[in-house]
Amino acid sequence: MNNKTIIKLSTLLLAATTVLSACGSNNSSSGNAGSNSNNGGSATDAPAAAATDSKKEVSFTIGYASGDPATKEAIAATVKAYMEANPNVKIKDISETSSAAYLDWLKTKDAVGEFPDLVEMRDTQVFADAGKIVELPADLLDLFDNPPQVDGKVWNAPLSVNVPQGIIYSKKAYADAGVTELPKTYDEFLVIQEKLKASGITPLVVGGKDIFHMGFWVNKFLIDEVYTKDPDWNSKRTAKTVSFTDANVVQAMTDFKELFKNYVDKGWLSTGDNQTASILVSGKAAQLFSGTWMFSQIQDADPSFEFGFYAIPDRAGKVNVIGLPSPAGWSLSADAAKDADKTEAIKDFIRFFFSPEQYAPYLASINAIPSTKEKVSYEAGEQMQVALDLIADPNVTKSLAINNWWGENLIPPQFRNWFYKLLQDLVVKDENVAEYMKQADTEYDAQVKANQQ
């Protein structure tokens, strides 16, 4: 089976180093078995340091985006391992899995006085500006390579490096449909969709019940048509010098709508992200557009399922992917930072989390790229090699999703979910794209104004 082609991540990272070191790091991860378990003992030293000062009892809460089952399982395993090594420290996991957006969940927790002490932060600038998180403690900075900064400060311990998203496809479905070559342009990709459809299989599964999942396709088209040509588009939209009704955005959203109308499984709006792997391996759909974290879930669902991975080129044949660093990762809450004992325990947990013995399994379980200075390796399959090659290739344009930019390019924090829901409505009601983009302009401006008050 091709999935068993083994590649050493540490070797592949050498090719990616020039790209990643210039950018920094961040995003997701989880794992199977680390190959650096004899490396200097960071994981054992950290717990020893953790049970400090006469084993004082300490407790803190932890919260993270738990919509991805593999990530949730990997983080939970690390939390359990830490508490077993440090019985004086109690970590309460308050994460909840739901179809609600993670940002909304965090705001709700804050409103009821339950903001996590240690929190996975994705909307860093929003919570930093609100005074809810503090800078990453200075004695943790040396763990990472050039982590991204907001307002000249590092706020996060990046969980991993941003990874490309692309098409995860059934090799059997492609063969049955007579697809013998991967597409070199977006139009060729559409030809493949027609072949799959003609063969009797649904071309694409989408987990549209979870609003975050909508972003995979939305941002594929926005990156191709907007951000690769103008990375500062968001700041220009805020300044009203560009518009959602401009031809490039309308083209992107037209492509989005046409793809969903013609090739996506009809039940996409009621399908959860956590159902997509089983739908793919069962043969009910031929492809899934997602990230590398899905590889292990697919293999767990059916170890014999043969699948490939590739990035979809744009109409001109250019490949553009998610791949720039963004400020995200573990952050310390401002309230927790007021408690010296709690702060020390959280810092020690972070060191434990990123020690090779713990970090390698985390990375492996979600096929992620390490953000740490210390080399971490795990065994990765052929699909992950494709992702690493994309990151390392200077001819592949790296970008970010609409809501992952920061500074002047930060969008109103609630706009992303509103926009994704607008696009769901656009598809379901088969409405006019240009008219709906007028609504986007109106809402964007209203949210900008509200945030300024």
Coordinates of C-alpha atoms in Angstrom, one line a residue:
M1 CA 0.0 0.0 0.0
N2 CA 1.4 3.4 -1.0
N3 CA 0.4 4.9 2.4
K4 CA 3.2 3.0 4.0
T5 CA 5.9 4.8 2.1
I6 CA 8.0 6.2 5.1
I7 CA 9.8 9.5 5.2
K8 CA 11.7 11.0 8.0
L9 CA 10.2 14.4 8.8
S10 CA 13.5 15.6 10.2
T11 CA 15.2 15.0 6.8
L12 CA 12.4 16.7 4.9
L13 CA 12.4 19.7 7.2
L14 CA 15.9 20.5 6.0
A15 CA 14.4 21.4 2.6
A16 CA 11.8 23.5 4.2
T17 CA 14.1 25.3 6.7
T18 CA 14.8 28.4 4.5
V19 CA 11.2 29.0 4.0
L20 CA 10.1 28.4 7.5
S21 CA 12.9 30.2 9.4
A22 CA 12.1 33.3 7.5
C23 CA 8.5 33.1 8.4
G24 CA 8.2 31.7 11.9
S25 CA 5.7 29.0 12.8
N26 CA 2.3 27.9 14.0
N27 CA -0.9 25.8 13.9
S28 CA -1.8 22.2 14.6
S29 CA -0.5 18.7 15.5
S30 CA -0.5 15.3 17.3
G31 CA 1.0 11.8 17.2
N32 CA 2.1 8.1 17.2
A33 CA 5.7 7.4 18.1
G34 CA 8.6 9.8 18.3
S35 CA 12.1 8.8 17.1
N36 CA 14.0 11.2 19.4
S37 CA 13.1 9.5 22.7
N38 CA 16.7 9.3 23.7
N39 CA 17.3 13.0 23.1
G40 CA 18.7 14.6 26.2
G41 CA 15.7 14.0 28.4
S42 CA 13.8 17.3 28.1
A43 CA 10.6 15.5 28.8
T44 CA 12.0 13.9 32.0
D45 CA 13.8 17.0 33.1
A46 CA 10.6 19.1 32.7
P47 CA 8.4 17.0 34.9
A48 CA 11.1 17.0 37.5
A49 CA 11.3 20.8 37.4
A50 CA 7.5 20.8 37.5
A51 CA 7.1 19.2 40.8
T52 CA 8.8 22.2 42.3
D53 CA 8.9 23.6 45.8
S54 CA 7.7 20.9 48.1
K55 CA 5.1 19.6 45.7
K56 CA 2.7 22.4 46.3
E57 CA -0.8 21.7 45.0
V58 CA -1.5 23.7 41.9
S59 CA -4.4 23.6 39.5
F60 CA -5.3 25.4 36.2
T61 CA -7.8 25.1 33.4
I62 CA -7.0 24.5 29.8
G63 CA -9.1 25.2 26.7
Y64 CA -8.5 24.5 23.0
A65 CA -10.3 24.0 19.7
S66 CA -11.5 20.4 20.0
G67 CA -13.5 20.0 16.7
D68 CA -10.7 17.8 15.2
P69 CA -10.9 14.4 17.0
A70 CA -7.2 13.6 16.4
T71 CA -6.0 16.9 17.9
K72 CA -8.3 16.6 20.9
E73 CA -7.1 13.1 21.6
A74 CA -3.4 14.1 21.3
I75 CA -3.7 17.1 23.6
A76 CA -5.7 15.1 26.1
A77 CA -3.0 12.4 26.1
T78 CA -0.3 15.0 26.9
V79 CA -2.4 16.5 29.7
K80 CA -2.8 13.1 31.2
A81 CA 0.9 12.2 30.9
Y82 CA 1.8 15.5 32.5
M83 CA -0.5 15.0 35.5
E84 CA 0.8 11.4 36.0
A85 CA 4.3 12.8 36.1
N86 CA 3.3 15.7 38.3
P87 CA 0.6 14.5 40.7
N88 CA 0.6 17.8 42.6
V89 CA -0.7 19.6 39.4
K90 CA -4.3 19.3 38.4
I91 CA -5.2 20.4 34.9
K92 CA -9.0 20.7 34.2
D93 CA -9.8 20.4 30.5
I94 CA -12.8 22.6 29.9
S95 CA -12.8 22.3 26.1
E96 CA -16.1 21.4 24.5
T97 CA -16.8 19.9 21.1
S98 CA -19.6 21.5 19.2
S99 CA -20.5 23.0 15.8
A100 CA -20.1 26.5 17.3
A101 CA -17.1 28.6 16.2
Y102 CA -14.1 28.4 18.5
L103 CA -14.0 32.2 18.8
D104 CA -17.6 32.3 19.9
W105 CA -17.0 29.5 22.5
L106 CA -14.1 31.5 24.0
K107 CA -16.2 34.7 24.2
T108 CA -18.9 32.7 25.9
K109 CA -16.4 31.3 28.4
D110 CA -15.1 34.8 29.1
A111 CA -18.6 36.2 29.6
V112 CA -19.4 33.6 32.3
G113 CA -16.0 34.0 34.0
E114 CA -14.6 30.7 32.8
F115 CA -11.9 31.9 30.4
P116 CA -9.1 29.2 30.4
D117 CA -5.9 29.8 32.3
L118 CA -4.0 28.2 29.4
V119 CA -5.7 28.7 26.1
E120 CA -5.2 27.8 22.5
M121 CA -5.3 31.3 20.9
R122 CA -6.2 31.8 17.3
D123 CA -7.6 35.3 17.4
T124 CA -4.5 36.6 19.2
Q125 CA -4.8 40.3 18.4
V126 CA -8.4 40.4 19.5
F127 CA -7.7 38.9 22.9
A128 CA -4.4 40.7 23.4
D129 CA -6.1 44.1 22.7
A130 CA -8.9 43.1 25.1
G131 CA -6.3 42.4 27.8
K132 CA -7.3 38.8 28.2
I133 CA -3.9 37.3 27.5
V134 CA -0.3 38.2 28.4
E135 CA 2.9 38.0 26.4
L136 CA 4.6 34.6 26.3
P137 CA 7.0 34.4 29.3
A138 CA 10.5 35.4 28.2
D139 CA 12.0 32.2 29.4
L140 CA 9.9 30.2 27.0
L141 CA 10.8 32.2 23.9
D142 CA 13.9 30.2 23.2
L143 CA 11.9 27.1 22.5
F144 CA 10.8 28.4 19.2
D145 CA 12.1 29.7 15.8
N146 CA 11.1 33.2 15.1
P147 CA 7.5 33.0 16.4
P148 CA 5.2 35.7 14.8
Q149 CA 4.7 38.9 16.7
V150 CA 1.7 41.1 17.2
D151 CA 2.5 44.7 18.2
G152 CA 6.1 43.7 18.4
K153 CA 5.4 41.1 21.1
V154 CA 5.2 37.3 21.1
W155 CA 1.9 36.1 22.7
N156 CA 1.9 32.4 21.8
A157 CA 3.7 29.2 22.0
P158 CA 3.0 28.0 18.4
L159 CA 1.5 24.5 18.4
S160 CA 3.1 23.9 15.0
V161 CA 3.7 25.4 11.6
N162 CA 0.8 26.2 9.3
V163 CA 0.3 23.4 6.8
P164 CA -1.1 23.4 3.3
Q165 CA -4.7 22.3 2.5
G166 CA -5.6 20.4 -0.5
I167 CA -7.5 17.5 -2.1
I168 CA -7.4 14.2 -0.3
Y169 CA -8.6 11.7 -2.9
S170 CA -9.5 8.0 -3.2
K171 CA -7.0 6.4 -5.6
K172 CA -9.6 3.8 -6.4
A173 CA -12.2 6.4 -7.3
Y174 CA -9.8 8.2 -9.5
A175 CA -8.8 4.9 -11.3
D176 CA -12.4 3.9 -11.7
A177 CA -13.2 7.2 -13.3
G178 CA -10.3 7.0 -15.7
V179 CA -8.3 9.8 -14.0
T180 CA -4.6 9.0 -14.7
E181 CA -3.0 12.4 -14.1
L182 CA -3.3 15.0 -11.4
P183 CA -4.6 18.4 -12.6
K184 CA -2.2 21.1 -13.8
T185 CA -4.8 23.9 -13.9
Y186 CA -8.1 24.5 -12.1
D187 CA -10.0 23.8 -15.3
E188 CA -8.3 20.4 -15.5
F189 CA -9.5 19.9 -11.9
L190 CA -13.0 20.5 -13.0
V191 CA -12.6 18.0 -15.8
I192 CA -11.7 15.4 -13.1
Q193 CA -14.9 16.3 -11.2
E194 CA -16.9 15.6 -14.3
K195 CA -15.2 12.3 -14.8
L196 CA -15.9 11.3 -11.2
K197 CA -19.6 12.4 -11.5
A198 CA -20.0 10.4 -14.7
S199 CA -18.5 7.3 -13.0
G200 CA -21.4 7.4 -10.5
I201 CA -19.6 8.7 -7.3
T202 CA -20.2 12.0 -5.5
P203 CA -17.0 14.0 -6.3
L204 CA -16.7 15.9 -3.0
V205 CA -17.7 15.6 0.7
V206 CA -17.9 18.8 2.7
G207 CA -18.5 19.1 6.5
G208 CA -20.6 22.2 6.2
K209 CA -22.4 21.7 9.5
D210 CA -19.2 23.0 11.2
I211 CA -18.8 26.6 10.1
F212 CA -14.9 26.5 10.3
H213 CA -14.9 23.7 7.7
M214 CA -16.4 26.2 5.2
G215 CA -13.2 28.1 5.3
F216 CA -11.2 25.5 3.5
W217 CA -12.9 26.0 0.2
V218 CA -13.7 29.7 0.7
N219 CA -10.1 30.5 1.3
K220 CA -8.8 28.3 -1.5
F221 CA -10.6 30.7 -3.9
L222 CA -9.8 33.9 -2.0
I223 CA -6.1 33.0 -1.9
D224 CA -6.1 32.3 -5.7
E225 CA -7.9 35.4 -6.7
V226 CA -7.2 37.9 -4.0
Y227 CA -4.4 37.3 -1.4
T228 CA -1.7 36.0 -3.8
K229 CA -2.0 39.2 -5.7
D230 CA -2.6 41.6 -2.8
P231 CA -1.7 40.3 0.8
D232 CA -2.9 43.7 2.1
W233 CA -6.4 43.4 0.7
N234 CA -8.0 43.2 4.2
S235 CA -6.5 46.5 5.2
K236 CA -7.7 48.1 2.0
R237 CA -11.2 46.7 2.5
T238 CA -11.2 48.3 6.0
A239 CA -10.1 51.6 4.3
K240 CA -12.9 51.1 1.7
T241 CA -10.4 51.3 -1.2
V242 CA -11.4 47.8 -2.4
S243 CA -14.7 46.0 -2.3
F244 CA -16.2 42.5 -2.1
T245 CA -18.0 43.5 -5.3
D246 CA -14.7 43.8 -7.2
A247 CA -14.2 41.4 -10.0
N248 CA -11.6 39.3 -8.3
V249 CA -13.7 38.6 -5.2
V250 CA -16.8 38.0 -7.3
Q251 CA -14.8 35.5 -9.4
A252 CA -13.6 33.7 -6.3
M253 CA -17.1 33.4 -4.9
T254 CA -18.6 32.4 -8.2
D255 CA -16.1 29.5 -8.4
F256 CA -17.0 28.6 -4.8
K257 CA -20.7 28.6 -5.6
E258 CA -20.4 26.6 -8.9
L259 CA -18.2 24.0 -7.3
F260 CA -20.8 23.5 -4.5
K261 CA -23.8 23.4 -6.8
N262 CA -22.2 20.9 -9.2
Y263 CA -19.9 18.6 -7.4
V264 CA -20.4 18.6 -3.6
D265 CA -22.5 16.0 -1.8
K266 CA -26.1 17.3 -1.4
G267 CA -26.1 16.7 2.3
W268 CA -23.1 19.0 3.0
L269 CA -25.0 21.4 5.2
S270 CA -25.8 18.7 7.7
T271 CA -22.5 16.8 7.5
G272 CA -20.1 17.4 10.4
D273 CA -16.3 17.7 9.9
N274 CA -15.8 14.6 11.9
Q275 CA -18.0 12.6 9.5
T276 CA -16.0 13.4 6.4
A277 CA -13.3 10.7 6.8
S278 CA -15.8 7.9 7.1
I279 CA -17.7 9.2 4.1
L280 CA -14.5 9.2 2.1
V281 CA -13.3 5.8 3.0
S282 CA -16.7 4.2 2.6
G283 CA -16.7 5.2 -1.1
K284 CA -19.7 7.6 -0.8
A285 CA -17.5 10.4 -2.0
A286 CA -14.2 10.5 -4.0
Q287 CA -12.5 13.6 -2.4
L288 CA -12.2 15.8 0.6
F289 CA -10.6 19.2 0.7
S290 CA -8.8 19.6 4.0
G291 CA -5.5 19.6 5.8
T292 CA -2.8 17.2 6.8
W293 CA -4.4 16.6 10.2
M294 CA -7.0 14.4 8.4
F295 CA -4.5 11.8 7.2
S296 CA -4.4 9.9 10.5
Q297 CA -8.2 10.0 10.9
I298 CA -8.6 8.5 7.4
Q299 CA -6.0 5.8 8.2
D300 CA -7.8 5.0 11.5
A301 CA -11.1 4.8 9.7
D302 CA -9.8 2.2 7.2
P303 CA -6.1 1.2 7.3
S304 CA -6.4 -0.3 3.9
F305 CA -7.8 2.8 2.2
E306 CA -5.4 4.1 -0.4
F307 CA -5.4 7.9 -0.9
G308 CA -3.4 10.7 -2.3
F309 CA -3.0 14.4 -1.6
Y310 CA -2.3 17.4 -3.8
A311 CA -2.8 21.2 -3.9
I312 CA -5.3 22.4 -6.5
P313 CA -3.7 24.8 -9.0
D314 CA -5.4 28.0 -10.1
R315 CA -6.5 28.7 -13.7
A316 CA -3.1 29.8 -14.7
G317 CA -1.5 26.6 -13.3
K318 CA 0.0 28.4 -10.3
V319 CA -0.1 26.6 -6.9
N320 CA -1.0 28.7 -3.9
V321 CA -1.5 27.4 -0.4
I322 CA -1.9 28.2 3.3
G323 CA 1.6 28.3 4.5
L324 CA 2.6 31.6 6.1
P325 CA 3.1 31.8 9.8
S326 CA 0.4 33.4 11.9
P327 CA 0.3 34.3 15.6
A328 CA -1.5 31.4 17.3
G329 CA -0.8 28.7 19.9
W330 CA -0.8 28.3 23.7
S331 CA -1.3 31.6 25.5
L332 CA -1.4 32.4 29.2
S333 CA -4.5 34.3 30.4
A334 CA -4.0 37.6 32.1
D335 CA -5.8 36.3 35.2
A336 CA -3.6 33.2 35.5
A337 CA -0.5 35.4 35.1
K338 CA -1.4 37.1 38.4
D339 CA -0.9 33.8 40.2
A340 CA 2.8 33.0 40.5
D341 CA 2.3 29.3 41.3
K342 CA -0.2 28.8 38.5
T343 CA 2.1 30.6 36.0
E344 CA 5.0 28.4 36.9
A345 CA 2.9 25.2 36.5
I346 CA 1.6 26.4 33.1
K347 CA 5.2 27.3 32.0
D348 CA 6.3 23.8 33.0
F349 CA 3.4 22.2 31.2
I350 CA 4.4 24.1 28.0
R351 CA 8.0 22.9 28.3
F352 CA 6.7 19.3 28.8
F353 CA 4.3 19.6 25.8
F354 CA 7.1 20.7 23.5
S355 CA 9.7 18.2 24.8
P356 CA 10.6 15.7 21.9
E357 CA 9.1 12.7 23.7
Q358 CA 5.7 14.4 24.0
Y359 CA 5.8 16.6 21.0
A360 CA 6.7 14.0 18.4
P361 CA 3.6 11.9 19.1
Y362 CA 1.4 15.0 19.0
L363 CA 2.9 16.0 15.6
A364 CA 2.6 12.5 14.2
S365 CA -1.1 12.1 15.1
I366 CA -2.1 15.1 13.1
N367 CA 0.8 15.2 10.6
A368 CA 2.1 18.6 11.5
I369 CA 5.4 20.4 11.2
P370 CA 7.2 21.3 14.4
S371 CA 7.6 24.9 15.5
T372 CA 10.5 24.2 18.0
K373 CA 14.2 25.0 17.6
E374 CA 15.0 21.5 18.8
K375 CA 14.8 18.9 16.1
V376 CA 11.8 16.6 16.4
S377 CA 11.1 13.7 14.1
Y378 CA 8.5 11.2 13.4
E379 CA 7.6 8.7 10.6
A380 CA 5.4 10.3 8.0
G381 CA 3.7 8.9 4.9
E382 CA 3.7 9.9 1.2
Q383 CA 0.8 12.3 1.7
M384 CA 2.8 14.3 4.3
Q385 CA 5.8 14.4 1.9
V386 CA 3.6 16.2 -0.6
A387 CA 2.7 18.8 2.0
L388 CA 6.3 19.3 3.0
D389 CA 7.4 19.6 -0.6
L390 CA 4.7 22.4 -1.1
I391 CA 6.1 24.3 1.9
A392 CA 9.7 23.9 0.7
D393 CA 8.9 24.9 -2.9
P394 CA 9.8 28.5 -3.6
N395 CA 7.5 28.5 -6.6
V396 CA 4.5 27.8 -4.4
T397 CA 2.9 31.0 -3.1
K398 CA 2.2 30.9 0.6
S399 CA -0.7 32.8 2.1
L400 CA -3.2 32.9 4.9
A401 CA -6.9 32.5 5.4
I402 CA -9.1 35.7 5.6
N403 CA -9.2 35.7 9.4
N404 CA -5.6 34.7 10.1
W405 CA -4.0 38.0 9.1
W406 CA -3.2 40.5 11.8
G407 CA -2.2 44.1 12.4
E408 CA -3.7 46.4 9.7
N409 CA -5.0 43.3 7.9
L410 CA -7.0 42.1 10.9
I411 CA -10.7 41.7 9.9
P412 CA -13.5 42.3 12.4
P413 CA -13.5 39.2 14.6
Q414 CA -17.1 38.2 14.0
F415 CA -17.0 38.8 10.2
R416 CA -15.5 35.5 9.3
N417 CA -18.4 33.4 10.6
W418 CA -21.0 35.8 9.2
F419 CA -19.3 35.7 5.8
Y420 CA -19.1 31.9 5.7
K421 CA -22.8 31.7 6.6
L422 CA -23.6 34.2 3.9
L423 CA -21.9 31.9 1.4
Q424 CA -23.8 28.9 2.6
D425 CA -27.0 30.9 2.0
L426 CA -25.7 31.9 -1.4
V427 CA -25.3 28.3 -2.5
V428 CA -28.5 26.9 -0.9
K429 CA -30.7 29.7 -2.3
D430 CA -28.8 29.9 -5.6
E431 CA -28.6 33.6 -5.3
N432 CA -26.6 36.2 -7.3
V433 CA -23.0 36.4 -6.3
A434 CA -22.5 40.1 -7.0
E435 CA -25.7 41.0 -5.0
Y436 CA -24.5 38.9 -2.0
M437 CA -21.1 40.6 -2.1
K438 CA -22.9 43.9 -1.6
Q439 CA -24.2 42.5 1.6
A440 CA -20.7 41.5 2.6
D441 CA -19.5 45.1 2.1
T442 CA -22.3 46.5 4.2
E443 CA -21.8 44.1 7.0
Y444 CA -18.0 44.5 7.0
D445 CA -18.3 48.3 7.3
A446 CA -20.9 48.0 10.0
Q447 CA -18.6 45.7 12.1
V448 CA -15.6 47.9 11.6
K449 CA -17.6 50.9 12.8
A450 CA -19.0 48.9 15.8
N451 CA -15.5 47.9 16.8
Q452 CA -14.4 51.5 16.8
Q453 CA -17.0 52.6 19.3

